[in-house]
Short mmCIF file of C-alpha atoms in Angstrom, two decimals:
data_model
loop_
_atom_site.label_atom_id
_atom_site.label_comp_id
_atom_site.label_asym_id
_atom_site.label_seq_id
_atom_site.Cartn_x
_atom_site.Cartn_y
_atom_site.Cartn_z
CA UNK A 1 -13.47 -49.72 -11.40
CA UNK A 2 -9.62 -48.77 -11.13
CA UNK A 3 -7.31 -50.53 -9.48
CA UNK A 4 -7.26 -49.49 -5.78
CA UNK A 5 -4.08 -49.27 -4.20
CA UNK A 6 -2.58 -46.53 -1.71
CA UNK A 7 -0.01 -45.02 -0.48
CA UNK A 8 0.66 -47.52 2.49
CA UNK A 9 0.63 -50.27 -0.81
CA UNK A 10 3.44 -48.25 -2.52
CA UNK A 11 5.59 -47.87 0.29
CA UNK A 12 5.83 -51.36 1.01
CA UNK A 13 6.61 -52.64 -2.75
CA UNK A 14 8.88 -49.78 -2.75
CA UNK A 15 10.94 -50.61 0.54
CA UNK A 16 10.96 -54.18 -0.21
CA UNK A 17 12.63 -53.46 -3.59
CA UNK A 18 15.40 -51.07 -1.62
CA UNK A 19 16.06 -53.34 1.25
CA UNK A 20 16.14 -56.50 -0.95
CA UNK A 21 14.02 -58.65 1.44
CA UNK A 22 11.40 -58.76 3.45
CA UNK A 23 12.81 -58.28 6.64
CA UNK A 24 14.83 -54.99 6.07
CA UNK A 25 11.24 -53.44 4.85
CA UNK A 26 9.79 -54.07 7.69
CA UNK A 27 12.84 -52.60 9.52
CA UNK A 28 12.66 -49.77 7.40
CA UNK A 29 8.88 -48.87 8.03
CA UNK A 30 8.68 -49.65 11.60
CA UNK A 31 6.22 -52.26 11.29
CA UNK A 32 5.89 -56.55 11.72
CA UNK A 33 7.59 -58.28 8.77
CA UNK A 34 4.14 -60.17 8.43
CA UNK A 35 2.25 -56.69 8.03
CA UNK A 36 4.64 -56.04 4.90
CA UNK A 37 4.31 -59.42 3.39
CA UNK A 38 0.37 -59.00 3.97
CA UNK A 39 0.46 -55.30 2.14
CA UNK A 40 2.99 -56.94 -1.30
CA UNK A 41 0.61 -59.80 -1.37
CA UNK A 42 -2.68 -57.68 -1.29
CA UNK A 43 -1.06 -55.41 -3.79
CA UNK A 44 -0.01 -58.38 -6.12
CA UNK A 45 -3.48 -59.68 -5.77
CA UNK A 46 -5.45 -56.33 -6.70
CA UNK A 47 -2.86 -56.06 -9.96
CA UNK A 48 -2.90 -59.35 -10.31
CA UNK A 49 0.79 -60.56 -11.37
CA UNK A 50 3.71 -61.32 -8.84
CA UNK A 51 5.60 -58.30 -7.99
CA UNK A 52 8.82 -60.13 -6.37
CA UNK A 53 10.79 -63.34 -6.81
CA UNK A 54 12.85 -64.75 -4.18
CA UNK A 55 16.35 -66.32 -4.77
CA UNK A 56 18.64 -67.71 -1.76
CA UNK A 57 19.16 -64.49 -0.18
CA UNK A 58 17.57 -61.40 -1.90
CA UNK A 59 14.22 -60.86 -3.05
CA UNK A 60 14.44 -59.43 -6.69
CA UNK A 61 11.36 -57.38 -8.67
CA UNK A 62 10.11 -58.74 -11.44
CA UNK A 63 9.47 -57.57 -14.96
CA UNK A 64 5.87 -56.56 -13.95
CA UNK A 65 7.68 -55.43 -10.59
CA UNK A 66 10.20 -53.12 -12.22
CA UNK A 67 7.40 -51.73 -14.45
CA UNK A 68 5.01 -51.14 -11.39
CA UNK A 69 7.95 -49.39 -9.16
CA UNK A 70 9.17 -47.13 -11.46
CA UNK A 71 5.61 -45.90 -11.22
CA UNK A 72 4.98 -46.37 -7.42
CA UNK A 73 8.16 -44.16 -6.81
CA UNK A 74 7.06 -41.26 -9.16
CA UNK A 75 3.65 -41.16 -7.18
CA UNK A 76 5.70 -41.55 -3.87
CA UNK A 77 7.84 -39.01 -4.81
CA UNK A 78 5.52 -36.19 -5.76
CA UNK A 79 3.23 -37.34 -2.53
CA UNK A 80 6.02 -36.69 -0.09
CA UNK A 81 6.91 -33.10 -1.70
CA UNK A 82 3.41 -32.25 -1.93
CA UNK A 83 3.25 -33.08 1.82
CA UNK A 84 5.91 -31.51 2.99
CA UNK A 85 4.81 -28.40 1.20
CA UNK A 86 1.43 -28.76 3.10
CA UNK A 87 3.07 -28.96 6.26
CA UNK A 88 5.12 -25.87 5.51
CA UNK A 89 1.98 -24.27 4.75
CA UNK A 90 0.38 -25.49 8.00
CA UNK A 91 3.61 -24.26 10.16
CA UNK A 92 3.51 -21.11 8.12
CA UNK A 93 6.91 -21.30 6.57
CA UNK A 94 5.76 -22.14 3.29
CA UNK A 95 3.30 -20.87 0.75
CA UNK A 96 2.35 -17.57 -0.04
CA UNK A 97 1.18 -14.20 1.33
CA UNK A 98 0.43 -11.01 -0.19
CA UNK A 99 -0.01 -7.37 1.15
CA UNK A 100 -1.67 -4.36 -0.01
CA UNK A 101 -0.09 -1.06 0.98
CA UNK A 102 0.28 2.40 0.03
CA UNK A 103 3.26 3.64 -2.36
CA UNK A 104 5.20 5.42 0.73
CA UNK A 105 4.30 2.42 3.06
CA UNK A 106 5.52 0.10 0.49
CA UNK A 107 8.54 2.02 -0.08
CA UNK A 108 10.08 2.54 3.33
CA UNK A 109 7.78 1.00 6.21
CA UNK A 110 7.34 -2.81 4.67
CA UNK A 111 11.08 -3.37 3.55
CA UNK A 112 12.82 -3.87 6.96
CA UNK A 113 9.26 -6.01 8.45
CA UNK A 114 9.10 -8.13 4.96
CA UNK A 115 13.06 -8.62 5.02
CA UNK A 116 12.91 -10.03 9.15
CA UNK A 117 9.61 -11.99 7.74
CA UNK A 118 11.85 -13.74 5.27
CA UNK A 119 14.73 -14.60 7.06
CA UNK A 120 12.34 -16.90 8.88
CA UNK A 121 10.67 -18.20 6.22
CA UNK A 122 12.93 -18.35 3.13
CA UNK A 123 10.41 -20.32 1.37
CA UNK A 124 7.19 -18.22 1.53
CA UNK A 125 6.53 -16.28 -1.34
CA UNK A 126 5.72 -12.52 -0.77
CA UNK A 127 3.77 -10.32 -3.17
CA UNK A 128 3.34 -6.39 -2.51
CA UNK A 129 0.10 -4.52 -4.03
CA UNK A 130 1.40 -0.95 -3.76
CA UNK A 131 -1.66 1.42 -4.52
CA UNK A 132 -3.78 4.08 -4.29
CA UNK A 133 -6.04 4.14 -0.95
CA UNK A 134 -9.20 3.01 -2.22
CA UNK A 135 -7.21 0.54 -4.53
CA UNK A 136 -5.66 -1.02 -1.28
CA UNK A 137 -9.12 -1.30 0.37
CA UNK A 138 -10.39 -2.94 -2.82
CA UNK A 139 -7.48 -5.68 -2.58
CA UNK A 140 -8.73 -6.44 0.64
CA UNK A 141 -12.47 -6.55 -0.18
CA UNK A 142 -11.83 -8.63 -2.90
CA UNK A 143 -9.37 -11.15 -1.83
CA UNK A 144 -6.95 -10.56 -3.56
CA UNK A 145 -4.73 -9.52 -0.64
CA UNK A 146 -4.00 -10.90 2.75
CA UNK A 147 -3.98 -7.47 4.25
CA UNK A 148 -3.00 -4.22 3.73
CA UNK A 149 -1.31 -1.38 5.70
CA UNK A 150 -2.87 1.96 4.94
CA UNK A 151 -4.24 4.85 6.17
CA UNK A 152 -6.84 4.94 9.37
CA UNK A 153 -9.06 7.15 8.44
CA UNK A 154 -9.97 5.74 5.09
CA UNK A 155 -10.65 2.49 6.20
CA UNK A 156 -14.53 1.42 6.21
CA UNK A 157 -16.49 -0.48 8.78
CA UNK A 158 -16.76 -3.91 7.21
CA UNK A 159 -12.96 -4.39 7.45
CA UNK A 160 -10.97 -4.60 10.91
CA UNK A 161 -8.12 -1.96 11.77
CA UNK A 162 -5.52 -2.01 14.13
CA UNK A 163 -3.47 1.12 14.35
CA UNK A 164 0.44 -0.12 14.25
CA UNK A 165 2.17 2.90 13.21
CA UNK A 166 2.19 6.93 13.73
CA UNK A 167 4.43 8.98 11.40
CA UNK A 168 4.46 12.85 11.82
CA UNK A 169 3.68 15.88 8.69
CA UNK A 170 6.66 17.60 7.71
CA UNK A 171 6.99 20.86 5.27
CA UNK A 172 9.36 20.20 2.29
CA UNK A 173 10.78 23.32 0.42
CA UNK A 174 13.08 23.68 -2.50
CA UNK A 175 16.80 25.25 -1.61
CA UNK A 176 17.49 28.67 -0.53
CA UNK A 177 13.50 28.99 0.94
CA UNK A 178 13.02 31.60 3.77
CA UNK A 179 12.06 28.28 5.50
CA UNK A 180 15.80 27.05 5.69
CA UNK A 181 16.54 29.55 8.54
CA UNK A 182 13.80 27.98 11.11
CA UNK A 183 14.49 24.96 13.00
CA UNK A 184 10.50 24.22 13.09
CA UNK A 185 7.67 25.38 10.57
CA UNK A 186 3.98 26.41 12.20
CA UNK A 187 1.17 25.63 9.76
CA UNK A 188 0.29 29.37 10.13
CA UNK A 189 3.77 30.24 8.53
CA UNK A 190 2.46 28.18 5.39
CA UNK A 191 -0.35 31.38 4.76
CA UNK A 192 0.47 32.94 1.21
CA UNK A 193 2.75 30.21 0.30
CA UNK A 194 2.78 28.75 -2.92
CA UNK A 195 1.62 25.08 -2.23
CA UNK A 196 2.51 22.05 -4.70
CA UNK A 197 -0.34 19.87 -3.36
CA UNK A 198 -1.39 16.01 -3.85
CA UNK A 199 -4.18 15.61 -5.87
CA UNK A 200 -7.58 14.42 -4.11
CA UNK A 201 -7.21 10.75 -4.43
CA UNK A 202 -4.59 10.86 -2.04
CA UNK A 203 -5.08 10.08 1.47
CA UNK A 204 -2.15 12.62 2.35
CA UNK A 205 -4.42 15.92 0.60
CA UNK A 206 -7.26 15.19 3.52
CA UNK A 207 -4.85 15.54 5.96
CA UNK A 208 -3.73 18.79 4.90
CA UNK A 209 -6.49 20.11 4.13
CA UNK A 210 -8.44 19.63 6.68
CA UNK A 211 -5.40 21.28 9.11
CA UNK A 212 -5.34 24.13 6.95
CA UNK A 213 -9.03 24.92 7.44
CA UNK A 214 -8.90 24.27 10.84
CA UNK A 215 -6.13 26.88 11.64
CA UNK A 216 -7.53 28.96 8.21
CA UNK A 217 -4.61 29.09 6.53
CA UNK A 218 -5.18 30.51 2.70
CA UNK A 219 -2.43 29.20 0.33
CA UNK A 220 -1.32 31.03 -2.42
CA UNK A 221 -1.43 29.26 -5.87
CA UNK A 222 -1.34 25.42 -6.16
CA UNK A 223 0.36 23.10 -8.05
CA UNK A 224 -1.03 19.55 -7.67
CA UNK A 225 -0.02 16.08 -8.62
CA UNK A 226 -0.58 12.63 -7.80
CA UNK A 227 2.82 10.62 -7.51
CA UNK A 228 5.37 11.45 -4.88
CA UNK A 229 8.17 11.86 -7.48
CA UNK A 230 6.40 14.38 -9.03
CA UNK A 231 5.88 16.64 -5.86
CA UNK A 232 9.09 16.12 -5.00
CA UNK A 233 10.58 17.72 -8.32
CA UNK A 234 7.40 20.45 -8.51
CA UNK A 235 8.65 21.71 -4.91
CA UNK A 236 12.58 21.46 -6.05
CA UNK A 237 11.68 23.41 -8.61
CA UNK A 238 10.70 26.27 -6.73
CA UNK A 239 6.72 25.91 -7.63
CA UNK A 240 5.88 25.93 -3.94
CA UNK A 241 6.41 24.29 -0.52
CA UNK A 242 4.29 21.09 0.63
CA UNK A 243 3.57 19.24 3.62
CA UNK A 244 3.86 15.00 3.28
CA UNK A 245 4.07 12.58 6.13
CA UNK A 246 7.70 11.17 7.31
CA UNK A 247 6.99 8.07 5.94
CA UNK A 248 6.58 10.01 2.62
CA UNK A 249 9.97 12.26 3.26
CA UNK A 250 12.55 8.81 2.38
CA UNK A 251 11.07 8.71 -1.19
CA UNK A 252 11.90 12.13 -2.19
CA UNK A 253 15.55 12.22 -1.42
CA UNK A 254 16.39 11.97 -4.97
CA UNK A 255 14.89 15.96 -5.57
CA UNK A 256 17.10 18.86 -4.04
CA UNK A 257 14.34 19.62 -1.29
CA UNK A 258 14.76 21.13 2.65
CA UNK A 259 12.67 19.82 5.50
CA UNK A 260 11.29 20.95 9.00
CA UNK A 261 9.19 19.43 11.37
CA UNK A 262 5.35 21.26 11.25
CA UNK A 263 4.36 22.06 14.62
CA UNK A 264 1.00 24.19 16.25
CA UNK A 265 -0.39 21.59 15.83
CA UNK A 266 1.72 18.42 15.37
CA UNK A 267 -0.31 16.49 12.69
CA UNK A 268 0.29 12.50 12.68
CA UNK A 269 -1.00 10.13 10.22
CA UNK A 270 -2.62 6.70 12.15
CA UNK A 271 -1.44 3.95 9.87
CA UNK A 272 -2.92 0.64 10.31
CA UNK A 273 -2.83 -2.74 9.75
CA UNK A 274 -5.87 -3.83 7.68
CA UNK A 275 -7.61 -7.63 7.20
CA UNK A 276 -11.60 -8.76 6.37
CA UNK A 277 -12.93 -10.51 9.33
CA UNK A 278 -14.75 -12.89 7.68
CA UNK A 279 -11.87 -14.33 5.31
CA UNK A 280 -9.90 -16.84 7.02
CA UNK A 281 -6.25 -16.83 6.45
CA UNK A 282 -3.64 -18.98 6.05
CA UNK A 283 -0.79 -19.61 8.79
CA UNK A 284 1.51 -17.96 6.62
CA UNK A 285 -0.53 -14.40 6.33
CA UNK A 286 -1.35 -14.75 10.04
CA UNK A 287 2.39 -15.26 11.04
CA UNK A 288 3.46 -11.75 9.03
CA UNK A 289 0.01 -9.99 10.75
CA UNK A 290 1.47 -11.23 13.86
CA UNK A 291 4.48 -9.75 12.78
CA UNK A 292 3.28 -6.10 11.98
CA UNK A 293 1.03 -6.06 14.87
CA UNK A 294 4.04 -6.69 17.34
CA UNK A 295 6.53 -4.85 15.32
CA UNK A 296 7.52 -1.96 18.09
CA UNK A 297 8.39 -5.12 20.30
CA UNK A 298 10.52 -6.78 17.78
CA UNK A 299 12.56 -3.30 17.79
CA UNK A 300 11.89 -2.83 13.75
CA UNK A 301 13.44 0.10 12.01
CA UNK A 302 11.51 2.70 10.57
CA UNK A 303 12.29 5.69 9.17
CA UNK A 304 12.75 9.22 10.86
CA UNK A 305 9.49 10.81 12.15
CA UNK A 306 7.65 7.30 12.43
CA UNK A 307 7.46 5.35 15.20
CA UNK A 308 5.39 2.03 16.17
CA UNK A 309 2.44 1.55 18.41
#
């Protein structure tokens, strides 16, 4: 059997070493100088050797005292940061969170909410999955992220979605396109184009096609790739127009590409904010949900052709 002494044991050698007495201990830990003496003495009987000597008018630690505090204030020590830590985590300005999201939601919707998250909570740690939309789902499913912000329509039963975000199709051309002269592109006037397309995998292709077949529109050829960089330079380059959410638009800046609003019909993407019901999650993750959920309220910026909800 070990030797069984707590935290209330520690405290009390420890503050009657600092305040040099008995007296200024009890002072010290808001409690009866007889409760103090009671906790040394209980603690010197369980070790069994004195802890303290007393002179005229300190008491002093003894060899077996100095020995035994240099101990009880490491423990002490790493106690009280481990518990303030834990009560960060229960007020939900410490520990961790982490969010799944889509490349385009990562990129330009999570910055300005994760940035206003922080300032609040300098000491949280923030991790961003940026994915594919069945790889976001997945992080979700498997725990490995708090949430995720993604794409409605992709999101299956088991998990809960609440719609927090709209953002509005656009068509991007390269420079010196017929399309430069119209304040507003139909989806009709995309018929014949050449069409630099996402590849199936991404959530953005269903929306386009299904709103070509709807209104059947026939493309000419297609060019098709998976990363946004890459559809931004195939379309710069003259290998066709495309269509990409505004959400999309910010991360393509860097390619020499034209945009107008598609109208007849004005397509928006539902983006939402995605969590399993049955995982329970910390303060911390709840606090940024909280966040996302009420972001139109908190007047957070997004980019043009995206609004809150």
């Amino acid at each position: 059997m070990g030797i069984d002494i707590g935290i209330r044991h520690l405290r009390a050698v420890a503050a009657v070493a600092d305040a040099g007495g008995y007296t200024g201990a009890a002072r010290k830990l808001h409690v009866a100088q007889s409760s103090v003496s009671r906790t040394v003495l209980e603690v010197e009987q369980r070790l069994g050797v004195r802890l303290f000597e007393r002179t005229t008018r300190r008491v002093h630690p003894t060899v077996d005292g100095e020995q035994f505090l240099t101990i009880a204030r490491r423990l002490l020590a790493e106690f009280d940061t481990a518990m303030n830590h834990f009560e960060g985590y229960l007020s939900g300005t410490r520990g961790s969170v982490s969010i799944a999201a889509l490349p385009s939601l990562a990129a330009t919707m999570l910055p300005h909410v994760l940035a206003k998250f922080r300032a609040a909570r300098p000491d949280v740690a923030v991790t961003v999955l940026d994915g594919l939309s069945q790889d976001v789902l997945d992080h979700v499913a498997r725990g490995s992220a708090d949430m995720a912000v993604t794409v409605a329509a992709t999101v299956p039963p088991t998990l809960h979605a609440r719609p927090i975000a709209v953002d509005r199709f656009v068509c991007v051309f390269p420079p010196g396109h017929r399309f430069a002269e119209h304040s507003e592109i139909t989806w009709n006037d995309l018929d014949g184009e050449e069409f630099v397309a996402f590849d199936p995998t991404s959530s953005i292709r269903a929306y386009v096609d299904r709103t070509l077949s709807r209104h059947g529109v026939r493309l000419g050829s297609v060019t098709q790739a998976r990363n946004v960089g890459a559809v931004a330079g195939l379309t710069a380059s003259g290998l066709g127009v495309s269509a990409v959410p505004g959400l999309v638009l910010p991360m393509m800046t860097f390619a020499e590409i034209d945009s107008r609003p598609l109208v007849e019909p004005v397509v928006e993407r539902d983006i939402c904010l995605v969590h399993d019901p049955t995982r329970p999650l910390s303060r911390t993750a709840l606090a940024l949900m909280e966040l996302l959920a009420n972001a139109r309220s908190q007047r957070l910026r997004l980019p043009a052709g995206a609004r809150w909800v």
